[in-house]
Coordinates of C-alpha atoms in Angstrom, one line a residue:
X444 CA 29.1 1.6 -18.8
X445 CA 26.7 2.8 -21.6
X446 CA 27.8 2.9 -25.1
X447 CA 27.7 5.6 -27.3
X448 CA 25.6 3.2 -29.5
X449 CA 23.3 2.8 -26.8
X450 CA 23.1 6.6 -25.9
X451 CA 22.4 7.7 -29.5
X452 CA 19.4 5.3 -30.0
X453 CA 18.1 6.5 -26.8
X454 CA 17.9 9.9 -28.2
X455 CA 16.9 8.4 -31.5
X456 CA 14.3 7.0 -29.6
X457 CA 13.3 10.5 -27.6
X458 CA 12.9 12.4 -30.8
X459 CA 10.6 9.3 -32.2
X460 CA 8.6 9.7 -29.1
X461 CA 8.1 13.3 -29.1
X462 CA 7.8 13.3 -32.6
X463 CA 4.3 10.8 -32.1
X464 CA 2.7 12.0 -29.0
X465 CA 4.1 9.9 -26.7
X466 CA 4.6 12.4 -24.0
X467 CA 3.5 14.5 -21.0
X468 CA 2.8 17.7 -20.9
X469 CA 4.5 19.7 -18.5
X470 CA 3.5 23.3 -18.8
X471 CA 1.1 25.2 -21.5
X472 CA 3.6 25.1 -24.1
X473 CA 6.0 22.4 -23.4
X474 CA 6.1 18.7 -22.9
X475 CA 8.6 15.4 -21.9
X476 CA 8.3 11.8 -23.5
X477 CA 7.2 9.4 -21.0
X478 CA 9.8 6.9 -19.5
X479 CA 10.3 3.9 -21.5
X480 CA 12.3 0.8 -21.7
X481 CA 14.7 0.5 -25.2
X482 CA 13.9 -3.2 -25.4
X483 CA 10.5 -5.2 -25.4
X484 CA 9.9 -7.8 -22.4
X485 CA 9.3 -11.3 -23.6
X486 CA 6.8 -13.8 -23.0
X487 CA 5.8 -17.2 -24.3
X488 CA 2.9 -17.7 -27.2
X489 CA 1.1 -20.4 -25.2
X490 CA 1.1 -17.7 -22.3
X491 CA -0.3 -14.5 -24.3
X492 CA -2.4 -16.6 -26.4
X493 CA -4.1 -17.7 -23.2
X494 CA -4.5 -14.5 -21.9
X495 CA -6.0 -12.9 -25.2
X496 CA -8.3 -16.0 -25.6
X497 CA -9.6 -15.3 -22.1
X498 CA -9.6 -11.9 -21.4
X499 CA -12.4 -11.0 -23.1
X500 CA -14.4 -12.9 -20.6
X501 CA -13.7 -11.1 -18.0
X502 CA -15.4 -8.0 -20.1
X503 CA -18.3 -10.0 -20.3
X504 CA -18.6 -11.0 -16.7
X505 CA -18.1 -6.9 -15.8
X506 CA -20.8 -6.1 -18.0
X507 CA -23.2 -8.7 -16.7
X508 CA -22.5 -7.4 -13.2
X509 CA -22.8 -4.4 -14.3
X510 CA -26.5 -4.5 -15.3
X511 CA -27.2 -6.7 -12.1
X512 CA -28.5 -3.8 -10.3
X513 CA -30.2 -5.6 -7.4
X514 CA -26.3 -7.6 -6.7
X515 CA -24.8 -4.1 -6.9
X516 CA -26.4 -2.2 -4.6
X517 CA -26.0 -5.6 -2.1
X518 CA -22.4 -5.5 -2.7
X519 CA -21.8 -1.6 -2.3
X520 CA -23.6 -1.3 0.2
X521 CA -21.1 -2.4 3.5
X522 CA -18.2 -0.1 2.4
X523 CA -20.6 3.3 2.2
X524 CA -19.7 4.1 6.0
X525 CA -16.0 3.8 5.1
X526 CA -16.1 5.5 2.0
X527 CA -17.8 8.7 1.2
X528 CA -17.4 8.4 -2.3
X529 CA -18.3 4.9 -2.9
X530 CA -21.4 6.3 -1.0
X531 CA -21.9 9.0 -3.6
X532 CA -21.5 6.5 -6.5
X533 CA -24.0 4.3 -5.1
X534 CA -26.3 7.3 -4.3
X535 CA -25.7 7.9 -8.2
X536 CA -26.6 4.3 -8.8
X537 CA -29.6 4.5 -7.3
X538 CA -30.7 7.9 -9.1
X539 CA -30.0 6.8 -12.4
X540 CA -31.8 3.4 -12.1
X541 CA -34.8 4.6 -9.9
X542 CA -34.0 2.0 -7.3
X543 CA -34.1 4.5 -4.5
X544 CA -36.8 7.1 -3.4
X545 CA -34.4 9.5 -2.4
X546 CA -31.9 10.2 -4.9
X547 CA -28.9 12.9 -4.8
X548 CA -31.3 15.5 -6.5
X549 CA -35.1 15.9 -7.7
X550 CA -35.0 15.2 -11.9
X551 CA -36.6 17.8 -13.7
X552 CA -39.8 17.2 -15.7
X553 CA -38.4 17.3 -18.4
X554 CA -35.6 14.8 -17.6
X555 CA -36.3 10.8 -18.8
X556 CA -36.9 8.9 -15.5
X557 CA -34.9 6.0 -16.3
X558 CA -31.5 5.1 -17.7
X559 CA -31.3 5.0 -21.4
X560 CA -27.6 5.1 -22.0
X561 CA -26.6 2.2 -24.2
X562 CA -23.2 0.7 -22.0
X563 CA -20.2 1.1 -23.8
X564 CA -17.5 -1.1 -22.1
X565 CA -13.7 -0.4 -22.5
X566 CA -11.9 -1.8 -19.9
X567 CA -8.3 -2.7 -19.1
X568 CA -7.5 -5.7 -17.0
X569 CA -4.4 -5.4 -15.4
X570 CA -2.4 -8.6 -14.7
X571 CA 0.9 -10.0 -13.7
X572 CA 2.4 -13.1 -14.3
X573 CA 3.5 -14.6 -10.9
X574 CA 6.6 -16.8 -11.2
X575 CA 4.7 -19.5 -9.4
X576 CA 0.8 -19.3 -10.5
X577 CA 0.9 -17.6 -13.6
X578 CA -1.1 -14.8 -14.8
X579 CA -3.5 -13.0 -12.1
X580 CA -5.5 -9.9 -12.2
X581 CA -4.4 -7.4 -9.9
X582 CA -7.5 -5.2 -11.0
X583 CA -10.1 -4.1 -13.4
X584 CA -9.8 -0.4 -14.9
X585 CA -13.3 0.6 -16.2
X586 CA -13.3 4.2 -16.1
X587 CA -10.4 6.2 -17.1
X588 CA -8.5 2.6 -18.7
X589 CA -6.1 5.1 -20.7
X590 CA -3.1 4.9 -22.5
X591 CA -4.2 2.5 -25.0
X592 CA -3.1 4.9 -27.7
X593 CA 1.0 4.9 -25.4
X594 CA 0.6 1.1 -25.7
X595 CA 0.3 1.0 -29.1
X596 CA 3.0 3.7 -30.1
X597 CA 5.6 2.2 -27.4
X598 CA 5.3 -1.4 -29.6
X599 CA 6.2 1.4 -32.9
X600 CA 8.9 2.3 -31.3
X601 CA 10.7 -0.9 -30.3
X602 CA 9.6 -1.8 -34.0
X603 CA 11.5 1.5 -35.3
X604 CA 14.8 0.6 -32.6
X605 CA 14.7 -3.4 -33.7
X606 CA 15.3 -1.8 -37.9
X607 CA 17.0 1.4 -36.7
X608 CA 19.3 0.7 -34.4
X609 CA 20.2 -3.1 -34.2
X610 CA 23.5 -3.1 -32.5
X611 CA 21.8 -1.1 -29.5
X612 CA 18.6 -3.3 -29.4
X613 CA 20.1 -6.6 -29.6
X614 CA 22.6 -5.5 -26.7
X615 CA 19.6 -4.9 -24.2
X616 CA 17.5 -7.2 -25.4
X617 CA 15.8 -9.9 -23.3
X618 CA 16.3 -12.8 -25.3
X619 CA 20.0 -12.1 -25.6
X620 CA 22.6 -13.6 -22.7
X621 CA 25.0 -11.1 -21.7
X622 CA 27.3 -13.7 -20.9
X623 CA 27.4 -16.3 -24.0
X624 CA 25.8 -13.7 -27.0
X625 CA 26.8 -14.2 -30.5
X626 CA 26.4 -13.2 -33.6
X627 CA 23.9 -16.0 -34.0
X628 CA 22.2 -15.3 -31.0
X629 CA 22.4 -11.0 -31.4
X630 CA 20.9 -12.0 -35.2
X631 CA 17.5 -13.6 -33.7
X632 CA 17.2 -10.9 -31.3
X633 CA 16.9 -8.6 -34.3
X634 CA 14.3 -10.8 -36.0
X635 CA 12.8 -11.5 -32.8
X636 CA 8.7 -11.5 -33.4
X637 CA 7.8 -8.3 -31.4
X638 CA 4.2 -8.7 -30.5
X639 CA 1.6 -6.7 -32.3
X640 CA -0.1 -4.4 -30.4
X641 CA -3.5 -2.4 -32.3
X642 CA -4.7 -0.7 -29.1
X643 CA -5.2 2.6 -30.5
X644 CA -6.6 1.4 -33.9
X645 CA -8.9 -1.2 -32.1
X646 CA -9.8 1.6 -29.3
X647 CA -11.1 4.2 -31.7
X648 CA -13.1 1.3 -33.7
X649 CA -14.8 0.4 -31.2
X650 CA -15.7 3.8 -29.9
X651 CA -16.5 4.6 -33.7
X652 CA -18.8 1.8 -33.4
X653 CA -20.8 2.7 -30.8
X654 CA -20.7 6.4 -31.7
X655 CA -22.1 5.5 -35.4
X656 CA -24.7 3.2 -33.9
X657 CA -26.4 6.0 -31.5
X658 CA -26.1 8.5 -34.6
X659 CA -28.1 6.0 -36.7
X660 CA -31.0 5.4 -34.5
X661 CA -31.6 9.3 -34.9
X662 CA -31.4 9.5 -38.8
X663 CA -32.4 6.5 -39.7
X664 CA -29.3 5.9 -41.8
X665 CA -26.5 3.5 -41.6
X666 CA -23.4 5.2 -42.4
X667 CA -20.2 3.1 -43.9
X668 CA -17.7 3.5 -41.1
X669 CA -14.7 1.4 -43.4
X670 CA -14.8 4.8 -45.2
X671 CA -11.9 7.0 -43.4
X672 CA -13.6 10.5 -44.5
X673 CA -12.4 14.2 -43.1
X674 CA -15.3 15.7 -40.9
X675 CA -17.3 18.4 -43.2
X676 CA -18.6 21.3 -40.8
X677 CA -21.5 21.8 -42.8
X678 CA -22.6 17.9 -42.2
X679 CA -24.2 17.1 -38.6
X680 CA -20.7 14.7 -38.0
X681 CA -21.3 11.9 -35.1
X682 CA -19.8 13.8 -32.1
X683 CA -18.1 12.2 -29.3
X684 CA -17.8 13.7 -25.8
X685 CA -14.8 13.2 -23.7
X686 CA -14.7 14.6 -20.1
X687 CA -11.6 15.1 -18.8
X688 CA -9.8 16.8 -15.2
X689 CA -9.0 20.5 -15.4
X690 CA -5.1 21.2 -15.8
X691 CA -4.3 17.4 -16.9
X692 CA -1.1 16.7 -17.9
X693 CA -1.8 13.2 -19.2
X694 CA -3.2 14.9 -22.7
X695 CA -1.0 13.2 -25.8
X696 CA -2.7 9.9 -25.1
X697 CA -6.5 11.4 -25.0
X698 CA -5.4 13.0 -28.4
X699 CA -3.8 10.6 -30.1
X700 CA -7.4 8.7 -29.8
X701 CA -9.0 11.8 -30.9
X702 CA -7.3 11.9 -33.6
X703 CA -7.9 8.6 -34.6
X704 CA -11.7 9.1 -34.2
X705 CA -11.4 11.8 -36.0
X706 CA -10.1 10.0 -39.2
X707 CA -13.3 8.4 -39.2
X708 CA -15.5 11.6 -39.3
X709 CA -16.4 11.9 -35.9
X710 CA -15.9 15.3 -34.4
X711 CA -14.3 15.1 -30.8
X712 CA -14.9 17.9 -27.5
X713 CA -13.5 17.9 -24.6
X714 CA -15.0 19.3 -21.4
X715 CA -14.5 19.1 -17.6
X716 CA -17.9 18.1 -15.3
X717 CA -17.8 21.5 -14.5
X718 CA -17.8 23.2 -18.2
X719 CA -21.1 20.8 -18.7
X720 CA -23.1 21.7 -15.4
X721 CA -25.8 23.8 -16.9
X722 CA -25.5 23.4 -20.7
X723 CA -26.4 19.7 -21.3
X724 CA -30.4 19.4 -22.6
X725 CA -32.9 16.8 -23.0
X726 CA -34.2 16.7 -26.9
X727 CA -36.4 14.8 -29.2
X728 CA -36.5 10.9 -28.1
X729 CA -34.1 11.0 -25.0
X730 CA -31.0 12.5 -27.6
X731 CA -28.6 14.4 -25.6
X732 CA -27.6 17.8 -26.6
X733 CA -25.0 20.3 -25.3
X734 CA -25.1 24.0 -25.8
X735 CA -23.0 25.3 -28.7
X736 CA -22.5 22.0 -30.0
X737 CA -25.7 20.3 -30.6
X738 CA -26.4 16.3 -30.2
X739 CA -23.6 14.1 -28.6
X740 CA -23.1 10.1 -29.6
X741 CA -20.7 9.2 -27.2
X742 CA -19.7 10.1 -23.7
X743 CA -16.0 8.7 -22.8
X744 CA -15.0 9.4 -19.1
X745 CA -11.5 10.0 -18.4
X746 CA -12.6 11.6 -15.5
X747 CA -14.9 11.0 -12.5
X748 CA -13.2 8.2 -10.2
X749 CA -12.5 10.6 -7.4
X750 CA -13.8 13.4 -5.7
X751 CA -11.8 16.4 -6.6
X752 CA -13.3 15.7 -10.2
X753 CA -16.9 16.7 -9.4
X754 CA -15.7 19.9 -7.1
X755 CA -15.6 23.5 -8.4
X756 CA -14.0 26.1 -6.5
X757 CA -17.0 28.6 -7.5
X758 CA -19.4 26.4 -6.0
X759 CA -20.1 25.5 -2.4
X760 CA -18.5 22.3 -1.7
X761 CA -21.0 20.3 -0.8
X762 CA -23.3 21.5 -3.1
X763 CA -20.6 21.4 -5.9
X764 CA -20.2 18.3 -5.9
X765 CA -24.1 16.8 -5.9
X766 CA -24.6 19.4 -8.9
X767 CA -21.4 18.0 -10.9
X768 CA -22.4 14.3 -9.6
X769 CA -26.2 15.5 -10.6
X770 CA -24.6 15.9 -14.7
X771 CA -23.3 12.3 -14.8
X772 CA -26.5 11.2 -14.2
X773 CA -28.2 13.3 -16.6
X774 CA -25.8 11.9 -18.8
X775 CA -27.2 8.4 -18.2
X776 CA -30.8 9.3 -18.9
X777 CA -30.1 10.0 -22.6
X778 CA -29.9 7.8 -25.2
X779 CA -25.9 8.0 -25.5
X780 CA -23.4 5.1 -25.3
X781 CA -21.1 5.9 -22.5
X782 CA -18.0 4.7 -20.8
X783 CA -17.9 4.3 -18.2
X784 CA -21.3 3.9 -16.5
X785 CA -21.6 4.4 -13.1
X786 CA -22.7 0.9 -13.0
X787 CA -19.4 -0.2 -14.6
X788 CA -17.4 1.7 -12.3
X789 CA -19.1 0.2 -9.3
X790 CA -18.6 -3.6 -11.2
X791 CA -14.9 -2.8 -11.8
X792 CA -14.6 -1.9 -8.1
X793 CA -11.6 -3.7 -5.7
X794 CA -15.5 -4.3 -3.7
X795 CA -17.1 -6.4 -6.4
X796 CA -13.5 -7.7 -7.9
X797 CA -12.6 -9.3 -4.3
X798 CA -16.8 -10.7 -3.6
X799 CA -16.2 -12.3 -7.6
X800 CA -12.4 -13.7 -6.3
X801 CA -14.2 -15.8 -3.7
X802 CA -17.0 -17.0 -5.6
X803 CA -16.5 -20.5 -6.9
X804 CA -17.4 -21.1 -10.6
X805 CA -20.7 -22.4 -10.1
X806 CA -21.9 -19.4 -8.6
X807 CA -20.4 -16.8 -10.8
X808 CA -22.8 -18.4 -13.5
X809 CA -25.7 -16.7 -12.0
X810 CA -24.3 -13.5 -13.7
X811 CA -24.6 -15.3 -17.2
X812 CA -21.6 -17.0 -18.0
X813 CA -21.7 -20.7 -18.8
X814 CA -19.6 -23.4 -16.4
X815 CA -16.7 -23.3 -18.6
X816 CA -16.6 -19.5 -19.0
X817 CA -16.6 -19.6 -15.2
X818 CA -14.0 -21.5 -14.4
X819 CA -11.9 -19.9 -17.2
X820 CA -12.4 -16.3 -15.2
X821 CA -11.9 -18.1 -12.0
X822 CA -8.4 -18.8 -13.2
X823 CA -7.3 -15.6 -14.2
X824 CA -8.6 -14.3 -10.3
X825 CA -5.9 -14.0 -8.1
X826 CA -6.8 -14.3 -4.2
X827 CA -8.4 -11.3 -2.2
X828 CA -10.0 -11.5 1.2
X829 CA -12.1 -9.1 2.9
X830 CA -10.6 -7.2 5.7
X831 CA -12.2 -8.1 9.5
X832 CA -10.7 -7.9 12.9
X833 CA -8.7 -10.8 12.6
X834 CA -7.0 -9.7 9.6
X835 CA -4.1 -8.3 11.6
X836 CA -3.3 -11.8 12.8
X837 CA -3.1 -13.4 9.6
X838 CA -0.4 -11.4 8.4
X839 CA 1.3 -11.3 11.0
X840 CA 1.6 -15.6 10.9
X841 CA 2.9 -14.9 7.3
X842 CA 5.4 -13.1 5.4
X843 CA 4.5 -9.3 5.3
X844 CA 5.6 -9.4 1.2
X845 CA 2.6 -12.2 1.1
X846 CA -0.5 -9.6 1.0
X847 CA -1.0 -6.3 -0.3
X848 CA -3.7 -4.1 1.5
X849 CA -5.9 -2.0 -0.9
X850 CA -8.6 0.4 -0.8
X851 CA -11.4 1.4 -3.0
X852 CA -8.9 4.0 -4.5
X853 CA -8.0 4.6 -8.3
X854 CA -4.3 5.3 -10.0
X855 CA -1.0 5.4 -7.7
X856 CA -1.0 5.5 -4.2
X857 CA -3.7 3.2 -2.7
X858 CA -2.0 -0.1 -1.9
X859 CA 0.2 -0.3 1.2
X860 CA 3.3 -2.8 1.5
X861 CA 5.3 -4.9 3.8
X862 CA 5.6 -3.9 7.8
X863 CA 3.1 -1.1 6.6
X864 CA 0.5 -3.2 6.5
X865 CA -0.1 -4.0 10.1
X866 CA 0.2 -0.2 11.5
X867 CA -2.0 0.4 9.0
X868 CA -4.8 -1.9 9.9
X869 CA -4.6 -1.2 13.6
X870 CA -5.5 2.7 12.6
X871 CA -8.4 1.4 11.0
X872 CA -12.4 1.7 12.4
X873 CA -14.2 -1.2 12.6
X874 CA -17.1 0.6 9.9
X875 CA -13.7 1.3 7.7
X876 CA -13.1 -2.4 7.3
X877 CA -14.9 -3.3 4.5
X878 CA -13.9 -0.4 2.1
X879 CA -10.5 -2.1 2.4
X880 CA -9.5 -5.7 1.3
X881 CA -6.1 -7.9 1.4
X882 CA -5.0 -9.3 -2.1
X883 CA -2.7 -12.4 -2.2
X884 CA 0.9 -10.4 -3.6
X885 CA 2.2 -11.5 -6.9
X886 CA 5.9 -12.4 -7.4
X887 CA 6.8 -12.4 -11.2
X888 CA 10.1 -13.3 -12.6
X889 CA 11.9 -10.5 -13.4
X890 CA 13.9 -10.0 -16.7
X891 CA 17.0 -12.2 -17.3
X892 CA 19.1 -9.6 -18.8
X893 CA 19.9 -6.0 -17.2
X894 CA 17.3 -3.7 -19.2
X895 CA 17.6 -0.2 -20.4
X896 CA 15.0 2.8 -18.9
X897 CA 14.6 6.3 -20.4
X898 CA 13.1 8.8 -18.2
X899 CA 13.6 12.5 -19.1
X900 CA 16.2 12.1 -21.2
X901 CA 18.7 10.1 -18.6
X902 CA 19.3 6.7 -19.1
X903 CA 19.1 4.2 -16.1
X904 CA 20.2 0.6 -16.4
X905 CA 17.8 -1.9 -13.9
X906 CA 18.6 -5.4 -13.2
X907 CA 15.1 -6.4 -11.8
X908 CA 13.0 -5.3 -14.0
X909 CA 9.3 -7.0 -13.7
X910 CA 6.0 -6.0 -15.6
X911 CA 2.6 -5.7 -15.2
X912 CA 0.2 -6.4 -18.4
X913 CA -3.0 -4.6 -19.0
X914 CA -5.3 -5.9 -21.7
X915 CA -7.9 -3.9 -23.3
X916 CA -11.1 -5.3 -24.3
X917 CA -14.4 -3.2 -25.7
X918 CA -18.4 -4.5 -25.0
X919 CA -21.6 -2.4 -26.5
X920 CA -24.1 -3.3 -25.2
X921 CA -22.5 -6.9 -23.7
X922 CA -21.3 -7.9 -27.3
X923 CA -17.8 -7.6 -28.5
X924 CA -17.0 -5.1 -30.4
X925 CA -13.2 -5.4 -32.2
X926 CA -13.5 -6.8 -35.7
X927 CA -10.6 -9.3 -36.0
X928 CA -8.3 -9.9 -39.2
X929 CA -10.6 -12.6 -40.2
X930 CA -13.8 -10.4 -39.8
X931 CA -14.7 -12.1 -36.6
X932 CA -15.9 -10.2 -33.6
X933 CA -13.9 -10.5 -30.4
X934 CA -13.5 -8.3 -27.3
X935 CA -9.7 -8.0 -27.0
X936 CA -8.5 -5.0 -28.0
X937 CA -4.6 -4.4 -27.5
X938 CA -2.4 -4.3 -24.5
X939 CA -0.2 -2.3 -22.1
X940 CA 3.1 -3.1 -20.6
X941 CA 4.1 -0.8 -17.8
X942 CA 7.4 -2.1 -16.1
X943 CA 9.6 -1.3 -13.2
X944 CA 12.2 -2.2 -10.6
X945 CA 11.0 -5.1 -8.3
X946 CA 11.9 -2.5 -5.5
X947 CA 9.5 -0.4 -6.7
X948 CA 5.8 -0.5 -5.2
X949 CA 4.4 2.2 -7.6
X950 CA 4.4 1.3 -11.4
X951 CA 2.1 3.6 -12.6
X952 CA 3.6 5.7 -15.8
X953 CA 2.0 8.8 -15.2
X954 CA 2.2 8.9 -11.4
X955 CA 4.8 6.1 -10.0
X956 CA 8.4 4.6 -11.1
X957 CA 6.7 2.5 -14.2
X958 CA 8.2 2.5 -17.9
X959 CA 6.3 2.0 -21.2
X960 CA 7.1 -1.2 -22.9
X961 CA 5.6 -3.5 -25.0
X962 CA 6.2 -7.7 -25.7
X963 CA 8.5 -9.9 -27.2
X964 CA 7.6 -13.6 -28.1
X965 CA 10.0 -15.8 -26.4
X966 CA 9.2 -19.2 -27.8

């Protein structure tokens, strides 16, 4: 049964989040907090200091195989015929980087005729830790990696429930035995070290980075970005350029790093592909310019990783889609930093992450990385194989909970479980194999203690409850980009907890079963 105590810092906890943006919206004029858990999930210090100290390499191997153009196009290749989209990107690929004759469209002769974007790389690597083998990617997000800004605020709010509401907190908190808690035991869990989490702050400081550093090359002058000053309209301000899906619901977290950009004096716009078909121009020295708002700094894609976001129901399909496709890559021939490039997207591909899986250390140095960095990633790499005609075979010797069958697919809804696996790879074409692949399927521990959800205001008690761990990093140009609290450069940026129910398959927040939460040290 749950408390009174419990059920008023729940609603505490509601108001807090719609209070700070930490919500859906749900029609034009109304919104719902997303679903949370009331108590952080722990984990050890040796276990997330590992996985900061590392993670950043994994940034810099993306980026590297991101600008190896020729191992790209190799690697992309096979899955075209089973994948019409990965076809287009590769198409796009090709355009941008003049490595094929026939691109998706003519440029213009006006139009630079190769890429000049500088790479801006934010990217969220999303792990879990398997009871057995310890932390392993489950993939790389390198175009829309959101909810940075939700990772951040969720770790406020456990902050604001450990001082605000102590009874409630230290009754569903992880670190606390239901069985054998005392007053002793319920005091740590209220001075429990909850694990800081910047991901917001670090996002938009790396994004105010890059966005200062393009403005610079065009006047010549090296602004003081420590200096939080309002944007003056009568000042050419840095301008950032997020594109975003028409009708998205997802729009607090997008805002809450506008915002924070903004804070620095960079004015923010938002636009779908379609609201920039037409009205981007090429000016002086490659500088990108869109009508009615003049030079743009930074691009930031929070769209573009499937179809339906290059199609416009007042344009032929087809044709819709090559003439929105045709704007990304005009995009890429400016002199902007943008996330994500094509190139990255590609890199941060279930394609390119299972071909890097099977690699042993001494060959992923050929993108760059020294033997040590190598066999540092190779650890955090959890097992993928491609799939082939005999693939039906080895699941069927195994357990069917042993492999997870993914395609090329982005967000909820792409990985297929259990005795769906095998009908599933009997449907499939032989020319369809390749744009699918089997990952090795990750067991963590779930949490000792019964936790406490939120979702829409109802509060659901789950004994199973298991998380996944994404961890941000941010690369211009290959080099890190987060200045640490000793004034040292490093690519980790913050982190995101999304748990569920160990029944569940889909974790996502937005579109699956998934909670925000945030860490706990353990010990």
């Amino acid at each position: 049964m749950i408390n009174h105590t419990s059920k008023q810092a729940a609603q505490d906890a509601i108001e807090w989040a719609l209070t700070h943006g930490m919500a859906l919206k749900t029609t034009p004029y109304s919104a719902v907090h997303t679903a949370f858990s009331l108590t952080p999930t722990p984990i050890s210090t040796a276990r997330y200091n590992k996985l900061t100290a590392s993670v950043g390499l994994l940034g810099k191997l993306v980026h590297l195989v991101s600008e190896d153009h020729g191992f790209l196009s190799q690697a992309i290749a096979p899955i075209t015929k089973g994948d019409p989209f990965f076809n287009a990107l590769l198409e796009m690929h090709q355009a941008i980087h003049q490595t094929n004759q026939q691109p998706i469209q003519q440029l213009s002769q006006q139009e630079p005729q190769s890429a000049k974007r500088m790479p801006l790389l934010i990217m969220r690597s999303d792990f879990m830790d398997d009871a057995a083998l310890g932390p392993k990617l489950i993939e790389f997000n390198g175009i829309a990696a959101g909810m940075g800004p939700f990772g951040q605020r969720i770790h406020e709010l456990h902050t604001f429930l450990q001082l605000q509401a102590p009874e409630a907190f230290n009754e569903w908190s992880a670190l606390v035995s239901t069985t054998t808690a005392t007053s002793a035991s319920t005091s740590a869990s209220t001075n429990a070290k909850l694990v800081a989490n910047h991901a917001l702050a670090n996002l938009a400081q790396g994004i105010a980075k890059a966005t200062f550093k393009i403005k610079a090359e065009f006047t010549a002058v090296k602004p003081d970005t420590s200096v939080l000053a309002p944007i003056d309209s009568t000042t050419n301000a840095p301008t950032f350029l997020m594109v975003v899906q028409a009708g998205e619901d997802n729009v607090y977290d997008q805002h809450l790093l506008e915002h924070a950009l903004q804070a620095k004096g960079i004015r923010t716009i938002r636009r779908t592909f379609r609201e920039l078909q037409g009205k981007l121009k090429t000016g002086d020295n490659h500088r990108l310019l869109l009508d009615g708002v003049g030079a743009i700094d930074t691009v930031y894609l929070r769209a573009g990783y499937q179809y339906c976001d290059y199609h416009a129901n007042d344009i032929i399909s087809r044709v819709c889609c090559d003439a929105l496709m045709q704007t990304r890559i005009f995009i890429e021939k400016h002199r902007v930093a943008v996330n994500a490039t094509v190139s990255q997207q590609l890199a941060t591909s279930k394609r390119v992450q299972m071909l890097l899986s099977s690699m042993q250390p001494a060959a992923l140095t050929r993108f760059g990385l020294t033997l040590d960095e190598a066999i540092a990633v190779k650890e955090l790499l959890g097992e993928m194989i491609a799939v082939t005609k005999d693939s039906a075979a080895i699941v069927a010797k195994s357990n069917n909970n042993d492999w997870v069958l993914k395609n090329q697919g982005e967000g909820g809804g792409h990985c297929i479980f259990g005795d769906d696996i095998l009908p599933k790879l009997a449907a499939l074409k032989p020319s369809e194999y390749q744009a699918w692949s089997l990952m090795r399927r990750l067991h963590p521990t779930a949490r000792a203690t019964t936790a406490l959800t939120v979702r829409k205001g109802e509060l659901h008690k789950v004994d199973d409850l298991i998380s996944e761990i994404g961890m941000f990093t941010v690369h211009i140009d290959g080099k890190p980009a987060i200045t640490d609290l000793n004034s040292e450069q490093q690519a980790y940026a913050g982190y995101l907890i999304r748990s569920k129910s160990a029944r569940t398959t889909e974790g996502g927040v937005h579109s699956g079963m998934g909670v925000l939460d945030s860490l706990v040290f353990s010990g």
